[in-house]
Amino acid sequence: MFVVIRFRVPEAEQAEFAVRLRAAVDVLGKQKGFVAAQVGRNVDDPELLALNLEFLNIGSYRRALSPYEVKLTAVPLLSQAIDEPTAYEDLAEFAL
């Protein structure tokens, strides 16, 4: 399953945000079931950032949010996300 979390961050604040984002990904990356993370900036709207996380399954993702270290480091950052659904189940995988 994958998670797409979007943030609106003014360009002047993106360097500081990137430090916090890195710390959040580092702590989430230590959780059981974590597969990968990717961060990107929208090419048409540079204030729109996306964090893409991949976990083995929805249970792994939900459990990954529970440890104290995650609540201390990642959850405050994630609470700044755009309010929209974020978790997606894989329906198909395409390779080109």
PDB file of N, CA and C in Angstrom:
ATOM      1  N   MET A   1       0.835  -1.149   0.000  1.00  0.00           N
ATOM      2  CA  MET A   1       0.000   0.000   0.000  1.00  0.00           C
ATOM      3  C   MET A   1       0.886   1.220   0.000  1.00  0.00           C
ATOM      4  N   PHE A   2       0.335   2.327  -0.488  1.00  0.00           N
ATOM      5  CA  PHE A   2       1.135   3.543  -0.505  1.00  0.00           C
ATOM      6  C   PHE A   2       0.339   4.711   0.057  1.00  0.00           C
ATOM      7  N   VAL A   3       1.075   5.696   0.515  1.00  0.00           N
ATOM      8  CA  VAL A   3       0.499   6.870   1.159  1.00  0.00           C
ATOM      9  C   VAL A   3       1.014   8.097   0.418  1.00  0.00           C
ATOM     10  N   VAL A   4       0.122   8.985   0.035  1.00  0.00           N
ATOM     11  CA  VAL A   4       0.502  10.237  -0.618  1.00  0.00           C
ATOM     12  C   VAL A   4       0.048  11.371   0.293  1.00  0.00           C
ATOM     13  N   ILE A   5       1.024  12.088   0.832  1.00  0.00           N
ATOM     14  CA  ILE A   5       0.750  13.183   1.760  1.00  0.00           C
ATOM     15  C   ILE A   5       1.268  14.465   1.120  1.00  0.00           C
ATOM     16  N   ARG A   6       0.364  15.418   0.936  1.00  0.00           N
ATOM     17  CA  ARG A   6       0.760  16.669   0.293  1.00  0.00           C
ATOM     18  C   ARG A   6       0.812  17.806   1.314  1.00  0.00           C
ATOM     19  N   PHE A   7       1.759  18.714   1.084  1.00  0.00           N
ATOM     20  CA  PHE A   7       1.965  19.869   1.949  1.00  0.00           C
ATOM     21  C   PHE A   7       2.036  21.122   1.095  1.00  0.00           C
ATOM     22  N   ARG A   8       1.534  22.207   1.613  1.00  0.00           N
ATOM     23  CA  ARG A   8       1.729  23.513   0.989  1.00  0.00           C
ATOM     24  C   ARG A   8       2.723  24.261   1.865  1.00  0.00           C
ATOM     25  N   VAL A   9       3.918  24.505   1.301  1.00  0.00           N
ATOM     26  CA  VAL A   9       5.006  25.122   2.062  1.00  0.00           C
ATOM     27  C   VAL A   9       5.582  26.269   1.231  1.00  0.00           C
ATOM     28  N   PRO A  10       5.535  27.502   1.748  1.00  0.00           N
ATOM     29  CA  PRO A  10       6.147  28.620   1.019  1.00  0.00           C
ATOM     30  C   PRO A  10       7.614  28.320   0.718  1.00  0.00           C
ATOM     31  N   GLU A  11       8.056  28.749  -0.429  1.00  0.00           N
ATOM     32  CA  GLU A  11       9.432  28.448  -0.855  1.00  0.00           C
ATOM     33  C   GLU A  11      10.465  28.901   0.177  1.00  0.00           C
ATOM     34  N   ALA A  12      10.241  30.033   0.824  1.00  0.00           N
ATOM     35  CA  ALA A  12      11.191  30.547   1.818  1.00  0.00           C
ATOM     36  C   ALA A  12      11.300  29.634   3.035  1.00  0.00           C
ATOM     37  N   GLU A  13      10.316  28.776   3.273  1.00  0.00           N
ATOM     38  CA  GLU A  13      10.315  27.889   4.439  1.00  0.00           C
ATOM     39  C   GLU A  13      10.696  26.450   4.097  1.00  0.00           C
ATOM     40  N   GLN A  14      10.982  26.175   2.829  1.00  0.00           N
ATOM     41  CA  GLN A  14      11.203  24.796   2.418  1.00  0.00           C
ATOM     42  C   GLN A  14      12.503  24.197   2.937  1.00  0.00           C
ATOM     43  N   ALA A  15      13.533  24.977   3.136  1.00  0.00           N
ATOM     44  CA  ALA A  15      14.795  24.425   3.662  1.00  0.00           C
ATOM     45  C   ALA A  15      14.583  23.886   5.083  1.00  0.00           C
ATOM     46  N   GLU A  16      13.922  24.660   5.934  1.00  0.00           N
ATOM     47  CA  GLU A  16      13.648  24.223   7.303  1.00  0.00           C
ATOM     48  C   GLU A  16      12.682  23.042   7.293  1.00  0.00           C
ATOM     49  N   PHE A  17      11.689  23.091   6.414  1.00  0.00           N
ATOM     50  CA  PHE A  17      10.717  22.004   6.309  1.00  0.00           C
ATOM     51  C   PHE A  17      11.416  20.712   5.878  1.00  0.00           C
ATOM     52  N   ALA A  18      12.377  20.815   4.977  1.00  0.00           N
ATOM     53  CA  ALA A  18      13.103  19.637   4.488  1.00  0.00           C
ATOM     54  C   ALA A  18      13.853  18.939   5.619  1.00  0.00           C
ATOM     55  N   VAL A  19      14.393  19.681   6.559  1.00  0.00           N
ATOM     56  CA  VAL A  19      15.094  19.093   7.708  1.00  0.00           C
ATOM     57  C   VAL A  19      14.105  18.284   8.547  1.00  0.00           C
ATOM     58  N   ARG A  20      12.945  18.859   8.814  1.00  0.00           N
ATOM     59  CA  ARG A  20      11.915  18.163   9.589  1.00  0.00           C
ATOM     60  C   ARG A  20      11.366  16.965   8.831  1.00  0.00           C
ATOM     61  N   LEU A  21      11.223  17.114   7.526  1.00  0.00           N
ATOM     62  CA  LEU A  21      10.732  16.019   6.689  1.00  0.00           C
ATOM     63  C   LEU A  21      11.717  14.851   6.697  1.00  0.00           C
ATOM     64  N   ARG A  22      12.991  15.163   6.601  1.00  0.00           N
ATOM     65  CA  ARG A  22      14.031  14.120   6.625  1.00  0.00           C
ATOM     66  C   ARG A  22      13.980  13.353   7.945  1.00  0.00           C
ATOM     67  N   ALA A  23      13.830  14.077   9.046  1.00  0.00           N
ATOM     68  CA  ALA A  23      13.748  13.430  10.363  1.00  0.00           C
ATOM     69  C   ALA A  23      12.520  12.525  10.446  1.00  0.00           C
ATOM     70  N   ALA A  24      11.398  12.985   9.899  1.00  0.00           N
ATOM     71  CA  ALA A  24      10.171  12.174   9.914  1.00  0.00           C
ATOM     72  C   ALA A  24      10.351  10.909   9.085  1.00  0.00           C
ATOM     73  N   VAL A  25      10.930  11.033   7.916  1.00  0.00           N
ATOM     74  CA  VAL A  25      11.153   9.859   7.051  1.00  0.00           C
ATOM     75  C   VAL A  25      12.143   8.904   7.712  1.00  0.00           C
ATOM     76  N   ASP A  26      13.165   9.443   8.351  1.00  0.00           N
ATOM     77  CA  ASP A  26      14.143   8.587   9.037  1.00  0.00           C
ATOM     78  C   ASP A  26      13.471   7.735  10.119  1.00  0.00           C
ATOM     79  N   VAL A  27      12.613   8.341  10.920  1.00  0.00           N
ATOM     80  CA  VAL A  27      11.969   7.597  12.002  1.00  0.00           C
ATOM     81  C   VAL A  27      10.925   6.626  11.448  1.00  0.00           C
ATOM     82  N   LEU A  28      10.193   7.033  10.429  1.00  0.00           N
ATOM     83  CA  LEU A  28       9.226   6.115   9.818  1.00  0.00           C
ATOM     84  C   LEU A  28       9.935   4.949   9.128  1.00  0.00           C
ATOM     85  N   GLY A  29      11.091   5.221   8.555  1.00  0.00           N
ATOM     86  CA  GLY A  29      11.856   4.196   7.858  1.00  0.00           C
ATOM     87  C   GLY A  29      12.358   3.081   8.758  1.00  0.00           C
ATOM     88  N   LYS A  30      12.386   3.316  10.049  1.00  0.00           N
ATOM     89  CA  LYS A  30      12.821   2.304  11.004  1.00  0.00           C
ATOM     90  C   LYS A  30      11.685   1.382  11.437  1.00  0.00           C
ATOM     91  N   GLN A  31      10.475   1.690  11.004  1.00  0.00           N
ATOM     92  CA  GLN A  31       9.316   0.920  11.454  1.00  0.00           C
ATOM     93  C   GLN A  31       9.137  -0.346  10.621  1.00  0.00           C
ATOM     94  N   LYS A  32       8.661  -1.386  11.287  1.00  0.00           N
ATOM     95  CA  LYS A  32       8.419  -2.665  10.629  1.00  0.00           C
ATOM     96  C   LYS A  32       7.372  -2.491   9.522  1.00  0.00           C
ATOM     97  N   GLY A  33       7.653  -3.024   8.347  1.00  0.00           N
ATOM     98  CA  GLY A  33       6.731  -2.933   7.224  1.00  0.00           C
ATOM     99  C   GLY A  33       6.992  -1.770   6.292  1.00  0.00           C
ATOM    100  N   PHE A  34       7.909  -0.877   6.658  1.00  0.00           N
ATOM    101  CA  PHE A  34       8.261   0.248   5.785  1.00  0.00           C
ATOM    102  C   PHE A  34       9.008  -0.284   4.567  1.00  0.00           C
ATOM    103  N   VAL A  35       8.680   0.238   3.388  1.00  0.00           N
ATOM    104  CA  VAL A  35       9.341  -0.200   2.157  1.00  0.00           C
ATOM    105  C   VAL A  35      10.180   0.918   1.549  1.00  0.00           C
ATOM    106  N   ALA A  36       9.580   2.098   1.350  1.00  0.00           N
ATOM    107  CA  ALA A  36      10.303   3.177   0.655  1.00  0.00           C
ATOM    108  C   ALA A  36       9.620   4.514   0.913  1.00  0.00           C
ATOM    109  N   ALA A  37      10.353   5.580   0.623  1.00  0.00           N
ATOM    110  CA  ALA A  37       9.816   6.939   0.702  1.00  0.00           C
ATOM    111  C   ALA A  37      10.352   7.748  -0.461  1.00  0.00           C
ATOM    112  N   GLN A  38       9.554   8.702  -0.871  1.00  0.00           N
ATOM    113  CA  GLN A  38       9.922   9.586  -1.978  1.00  0.00           C
ATOM    114  C   GLN A  38       9.339  10.963  -1.668  1.00  0.00           C
ATOM    115  N   VAL A  39      10.079  12.011  -1.971  1.00  0.00           N
ATOM    116  CA  VAL A  39       9.606  13.374  -1.771  1.00  0.00           C
ATOM    117  C   VAL A  39       9.716  14.100  -3.096  1.00  0.00           C
ATOM    118  N   GLY A  40       8.714  14.902  -3.410  1.00  0.00           N
ATOM    119  CA  GLY A  40       8.756  15.649  -4.659  1.00  0.00           C
ATOM    120  C   GLY A  40       8.101  17.008  -4.534  1.00  0.00           C
ATOM    121  N   ARG A  41       8.431  17.854  -5.507  1.00  0.00           N
ATOM    122  CA  ARG A  41       7.842  19.192  -5.596  1.00  0.00           C
ATOM    123  C   ARG A  41       7.064  19.267  -6.901  1.00  0.00           C
ATOM    124  N   ASN A  42       5.885  19.850  -6.848  1.00  0.00           N
ATOM    125  CA  ASN A  42       5.057  19.982  -8.036  1.00  0.00           C
ATOM    126  C   ASN A  42       5.740  20.904  -9.035  1.00  0.00           C
ATOM    127  N   VAL A  43       5.786  20.502 -10.300  1.00  0.00           N
ATOM    128  CA  VAL A  43       6.494  21.290 -11.318  1.00  0.00           C
ATOM    129  C   VAL A  43       5.756  22.572 -11.695  1.00  0.00           C
ATOM    130  N   ASP A  44       4.448  22.616 -11.473  1.00  0.00           N
ATOM    131  CA  ASP A  44       3.669  23.806 -11.816  1.00  0.00           C
ATOM    132  C   ASP A  44       3.396  24.709 -10.625  1.00  0.00           C
ATOM    133  N   ASP A  45       3.524  24.183  -9.429  1.00  0.00           N
ATOM    134  CA  ASP A  45       3.258  24.932  -8.206  1.00  0.00           C
ATOM    135  C   ASP A  45       4.348  24.577  -7.193  1.00  0.00           C
ATOM    136  N   PRO A  46       5.470  25.323  -7.183  1.00  0.00           N
ATOM    137  CA  PRO A  46       6.623  24.948  -6.350  1.00  0.00           C
ATOM    138  C   PRO A  46       6.378  24.981  -4.847  1.00  0.00           C
ATOM    139  N   GLU A  47       5.240  25.500  -4.402  1.00  0.00           N
ATOM    140  CA  GLU A  47       4.931  25.463  -2.975  1.00  0.00           C
ATOM    141  C   GLU A  47       4.225  24.169  -2.580  1.00  0.00           C
ATOM    142  N   LEU A  48       3.890  23.341  -3.550  1.00  0.00           N
ATOM    143  CA  LEU A  48       3.181  22.089  -3.288  1.00  0.00           C
ATOM    144  C   LEU A  48       4.187  20.935  -3.274  1.00  0.00           C
ATOM    145  N   LEU A  49       4.340  20.322  -2.105  1.00  0.00           N
ATOM    146  CA  LEU A  49       5.273  19.211  -1.924  1.00  0.00           C
ATOM    147  C   LEU A  49       4.483  17.939  -1.650  1.00  0.00           C
ATOM    148  N   ALA A  50       5.044  16.814  -2.030  1.00  0.00           N
ATOM    149  CA  ALA A  50       4.387  15.528  -1.776  1.00  0.00           C
ATOM    150  C   ALA A  50       5.383  14.563  -1.152  1.00  0.00           C
ATOM    151  N   LEU A  51       4.903  13.829  -0.170  1.00  0.00           N
ATOM    152  CA  LEU A  51       5.653  12.746   0.454  1.00  0.00           C
ATOM    153  C   LEU A  51       4.918  11.465   0.102  1.00  0.00           C
ATOM    154  N   ASN A  52       5.602  10.554  -0.541  1.00  0.00           N
ATOM    155  CA  ASN A  52       5.030   9.259  -0.916  1.00  0.00           C
ATOM    156  C   ASN A  52       5.714   8.196  -0.064  1.00  0.00           C
ATOM    157  N   LEU A  53       4.930   7.476   0.713  1.00  0.00           N
ATOM    158  CA  LEU A  53       5.451   6.402   1.560  1.00  0.00           C
ATOM    159  C   LEU A  53       4.885   5.076   1.072  1.00  0.00           C
ATOM    160  N   GLU A  54       5.684   4.036   1.172  1.00  0.00           N
ATOM    161  CA  GLU A  54       5.206   2.707   0.808  1.00  0.00           C
ATOM    162  C   GLU A  54       5.419   1.774   2.000  1.00  0.00           C
ATOM    163  N   PHE A  55       4.368   1.046   2.341  1.00  0.00           N
ATOM    164  CA  PHE A  55       4.404   0.061   3.419  1.00  0.00           C
ATOM    165  C   PHE A  55       3.889  -1.269   2.892  1.00  0.00           C
ATOM    166  N   LEU A  56       4.210  -2.349   3.576  1.00  0.00           N
ATOM    167  CA  LEU A  56       3.770  -3.672   3.150  1.00  0.00           C
ATOM    168  C   LEU A  56       2.255  -3.786   3.108  1.00  0.00           C
ATOM    169  N   ASN A  57       1.589  -3.171   4.092  1.00  0.00           N
ATOM    170  CA  ASN A  57       0.129  -3.230   4.150  1.00  0.00           C
ATOM    171  C   ASN A  57      -0.377  -2.111   5.049  1.00  0.00           C
ATOM    172  N   ILE A  58      -1.695  -1.944   5.090  1.00  0.00           N
ATOM    173  CA  ILE A  58      -2.281  -0.852   5.871  1.00  0.00           C
ATOM    174  C   ILE A  58      -1.995  -1.019   7.368  1.00  0.00           C
ATOM    175  N   GLY A  59      -1.964  -2.250   7.844  1.00  0.00           N
ATOM    176  CA  GLY A  59      -1.650  -2.481   9.251  1.00  0.00           C
ATOM    177  C   GLY A  59      -0.257  -1.995   9.601  1.00  0.00           C
ATOM    178  N   SER A  60       0.708  -2.258   8.737  1.00  0.00           N
ATOM    179  CA  SER A  60       2.079  -1.789   8.964  1.00  0.00           C
ATOM    180  C   SER A  60       2.129  -0.269   9.037  1.00  0.00           C
ATOM    181  N   TYR A  61       1.407   0.376   8.136  1.00  0.00           N
ATOM    182  CA  TYR A  61       1.380   1.842   8.130  1.00  0.00           C
ATOM    183  C   TYR A  61       0.774   2.375   9.426  1.00  0.00           C
ATOM    184  N   ARG A  62      -0.361   1.846   9.804  1.00  0.00           N
ATOM    185  CA  ARG A  62      -1.024   2.339  11.012  1.00  0.00           C
ATOM    186  C   ARG A  62      -0.190   2.079  12.263  1.00  0.00           C
ATOM    187  N   ARG A  63       0.428   0.905  12.332  1.00  0.00           N
ATOM    188  CA  ARG A  63       1.292   0.607  13.482  1.00  0.00           C
ATOM    189  C   ARG A  63       2.537   1.503  13.480  1.00  0.00           C
ATOM    190  N   ALA A  64       3.011   1.876  12.298  1.00  0.00           N
ATOM    191  CA  ALA A  64       4.204   2.723  12.198  1.00  0.00           C
ATOM    192  C   ALA A  64       3.972   4.103  12.806  1.00  0.00           C
ATOM    193  N   LEU A  65       2.731   4.521  12.893  1.00  0.00           N
ATOM    194  CA  LEU A  65       2.426   5.834  13.464  1.00  0.00           C
ATOM    195  C   LEU A  65       2.314   5.825  14.980  1.00  0.00           C
ATOM    196  N   SER A  66       2.390   4.656  15.594  1.00  0.00           N
ATOM    197  CA  SER A  66       2.150   4.524  17.039  1.00  0.00           C
ATOM    198  C   SER A  66       3.351   4.745  17.952  1.00  0.00           C
ATOM    199  N   PRO A  67       4.576   4.356  17.583  1.00  0.00           N
ATOM    200  CA  PRO A  67       5.683   4.494  18.531  1.00  0.00           C
ATOM    201  C   PRO A  67       5.908   5.944  18.987  1.00  0.00           C
ATOM    202  N   TYR A  68       6.398   6.067  20.204  1.00  0.00           N
ATOM    203  CA  TYR A  68       6.630   7.387  20.801  1.00  0.00           C
ATOM    204  C   TYR A  68       7.515   8.255  19.911  1.00  0.00           C
ATOM    205  N   GLU A  69       8.604   7.693  19.406  1.00  0.00           N
ATOM    206  CA  GLU A  69       9.544   8.470  18.575  1.00  0.00           C
ATOM    207  C   GLU A  69       8.848   9.020  17.325  1.00  0.00           C
ATOM    208  N   VAL A  70       7.946   8.244  16.747  1.00  0.00           N
ATOM    209  CA  VAL A  70       7.195   8.702  15.571  1.00  0.00           C
ATOM    210  C   VAL A  70       6.243   9.823  15.971  1.00  0.00           C
ATOM    211  N   LYS A  71       5.557   9.649  17.089  1.00  0.00           N
ATOM    212  CA  LYS A  71       4.629  10.684  17.554  1.00  0.00           C
ATOM    213  C   LYS A  71       5.360  11.985  17.857  1.00  0.00           C
ATOM    214  N   LEU A  72       6.577  11.871  18.319  1.00  0.00           N
ATOM    215  CA  LEU A  72       7.370  13.050  18.660  1.00  0.00           C
ATOM    216  C   LEU A  72       7.945  13.736  17.420  1.00  0.00           C
ATOM    217  N   THR A  73       8.364  12.957  16.428  1.00  0.00           N
ATOM    218  CA  THR A  73       9.077  13.494  15.272  1.00  0.00           C
ATOM    219  C   THR A  73       8.200  13.649  14.034  1.00  0.00           C
ATOM    220  N   ALA A  74       7.497  12.609  13.654  1.00  0.00           N
ATOM    221  CA  ALA A  74       6.767  12.606  12.385  1.00  0.00           C
ATOM    222  C   ALA A  74       5.359  13.175  12.486  1.00  0.00           C
ATOM    223  N   VAL A  75       4.631  12.838  13.527  1.00  0.00           N
ATOM    224  CA  VAL A  75       3.222  13.236  13.614  1.00  0.00           C
ATOM    225  C   VAL A  75       3.040  14.757  13.592  1.00  0.00           C
ATOM    226  N   PRO A  76       3.873  15.556  14.289  1.00  0.00           N
ATOM    227  CA  PRO A  76       3.699  17.011  14.184  1.00  0.00           C
ATOM    228  C   PRO A  76       3.847  17.523  12.745  1.00  0.00           C
ATOM    229  N   LEU A  77       4.775  16.953  12.007  1.00  0.00           N
ATOM    230  CA  LEU A  77       4.949  17.335  10.607  1.00  0.00           C
ATOM    231  C   LEU A  77       3.750  16.890   9.781  1.00  0.00           C
ATOM    232  N   LEU A  78       3.316  15.654   9.978  1.00  0.00           N
ATOM    233  CA  LEU A  78       2.193  15.123   9.208  1.00  0.00           C
ATOM    234  C   LEU A  78       0.907  15.890   9.488  1.00  0.00           C
ATOM    235  N   SER A  79       0.806  16.490  10.662  1.00  0.00           N
ATOM    236  CA  SER A  79      -0.398  17.263  10.987  1.00  0.00           C
ATOM    237  C   SER A  79      -0.479  18.546  10.170  1.00  0.00           C
ATOM    238  N   GLN A  80       0.585  18.933   9.500  1.00  0.00           N
ATOM    239  CA  GLN A  80       0.595  20.113   8.636  1.00  0.00           C
ATOM    240  C   GLN A  80       0.160  19.781   7.207  1.00  0.00           C
ATOM    241  N   ALA A  81      -0.133  18.527   6.958  1.00  0.00           N
ATOM    242  CA  ALA A  81      -0.498  18.100   5.607  1.00  0.00           C
ATOM    243  C   ALA A  81      -1.843  18.691   5.184  1.00  0.00           C
ATOM    244  N   ILE A  82      -2.033  18.755   3.883  1.00  0.00           N
ATOM    245  CA  ILE A  82      -3.320  19.140   3.327  1.00  0.00           C
ATOM    246  C   ILE A  82      -4.334  18.090   3.776  1.00  0.00           C
ATOM    247  N   ASP A  83      -5.491  18.537   4.219  1.00  0.00           N
ATOM    248  CA  ASP A  83      -6.512  17.634   4.750  1.00  0.00           C
ATOM    249  C   ASP A  83      -7.227  16.920   3.604  1.00  0.00           C
ATOM    250  N   GLU A  84      -6.789  15.706   3.331  1.00  0.00           N
ATOM    251  CA  GLU A  84      -7.371  14.874   2.273  1.00  0.00           C
ATOM    252  C   GLU A  84      -7.004  13.425   2.555  1.00  0.00           C
ATOM    253  N   PRO A  85      -7.747  12.484   1.981  1.00  0.00           N
ATOM    254  CA  PRO A  85      -7.381  11.070   2.167  1.00  0.00           C
ATOM    255  C   PRO A  85      -5.965  10.822   1.640  1.00  0.00           C
ATOM    256  N   THR A  86      -5.218   9.964   2.344  1.00  0.00           N
ATOM    257  CA  THR A  86      -3.814   9.760   1.980  1.00  0.00           C
ATOM    258  C   THR A  86      -3.432   8.317   1.682  1.00  0.00           C
ATOM    259  N   ALA A  87      -4.141   7.346   2.221  1.00  0.00           N
ATOM    260  CA  ALA A  87      -3.742   5.939   2.098  1.00  0.00           C
ATOM    261  C   ALA A  87      -4.441   5.284   0.907  1.00  0.00           C
ATOM    262  N   TYR A  88      -3.663   4.563   0.106  1.00  0.00           N
ATOM    263  CA  TYR A  88      -4.166   3.902  -1.095  1.00  0.00           C
ATOM    264  C   TYR A  88      -3.727   2.444  -1.104  1.00  0.00           C
ATOM    265  N   GLU A  89      -4.620   1.565  -1.504  1.00  0.00           N
ATOM    266  CA  GLU A  89      -4.225   0.173  -1.682  1.00  0.00           C
ATOM    267  C   GLU A  89      -3.814  -0.023  -3.133  1.00  0.00           C
ATOM    268  N   ASP A  90      -2.853  -0.899  -3.346  1.00  0.00           N
ATOM    269  CA  ASP A  90      -2.408  -1.214  -4.709  1.00  0.00           C
ATOM    270  C   ASP A  90      -3.495  -2.007  -5.421  1.00  0.00           C
ATOM    271  N   LEU A  91      -3.899  -1.544  -6.584  1.00  0.00           N
ATOM    272  CA  LEU A  91      -4.861  -2.264  -7.404  1.00  0.00           C
ATOM    273  C   LEU A  91      -4.161  -2.985  -8.543  1.00  0.00           C
ATOM    274  N   ALA A  92      -3.122  -2.355  -9.052  1.00  0.00           N
ATOM    275  CA  ALA A  92      -2.376  -2.948 -10.168  1.00  0.00           C
ATOM    276  C   ALA A  92      -0.986  -2.344 -10.168  1.00  0.00           C
ATOM    277  N   GLU A  93      -0.059  -3.079 -10.693  1.00  0.00           N
ATOM    278  CA  GLU A  93       1.304  -2.590 -10.829  1.00  0.00           C
ATOM    279  C   GLU A  93       1.668  -2.657 -12.297  1.00  0.00           C
ATOM    280  N   PHE A  94       2.176  -1.558 -12.791  1.00  0.00           N
ATOM    281  CA  PHE A  94       2.543  -1.478 -14.204  1.00  0.00           C
ATOM    282  C   PHE A  94       4.033  -1.265 -14.335  1.00  0.00           C
ATOM    283  N   ALA A  95       4.642  -1.959 -15.220  1.00  0.00           N
ATOM    284  CA  ALA A  95       6.060  -1.777 -15.513  1.00  0.00           C
ATOM    285  C   ALA A  95       6.188  -1.453 -16.993  1.00  0.00           C
ATOM    286  N   LEU A  96       6.985  -0.479 -17.261  1.00  0.00           N
ATOM    287  CA  LEU A  96       7.216  -0.083 -18.658  1.00  0.00           C
ATOM    288  C   LEU A  96       8.560  -0.565 -19.122  1.00  0.00           C
TER     289      LEU A  96
END
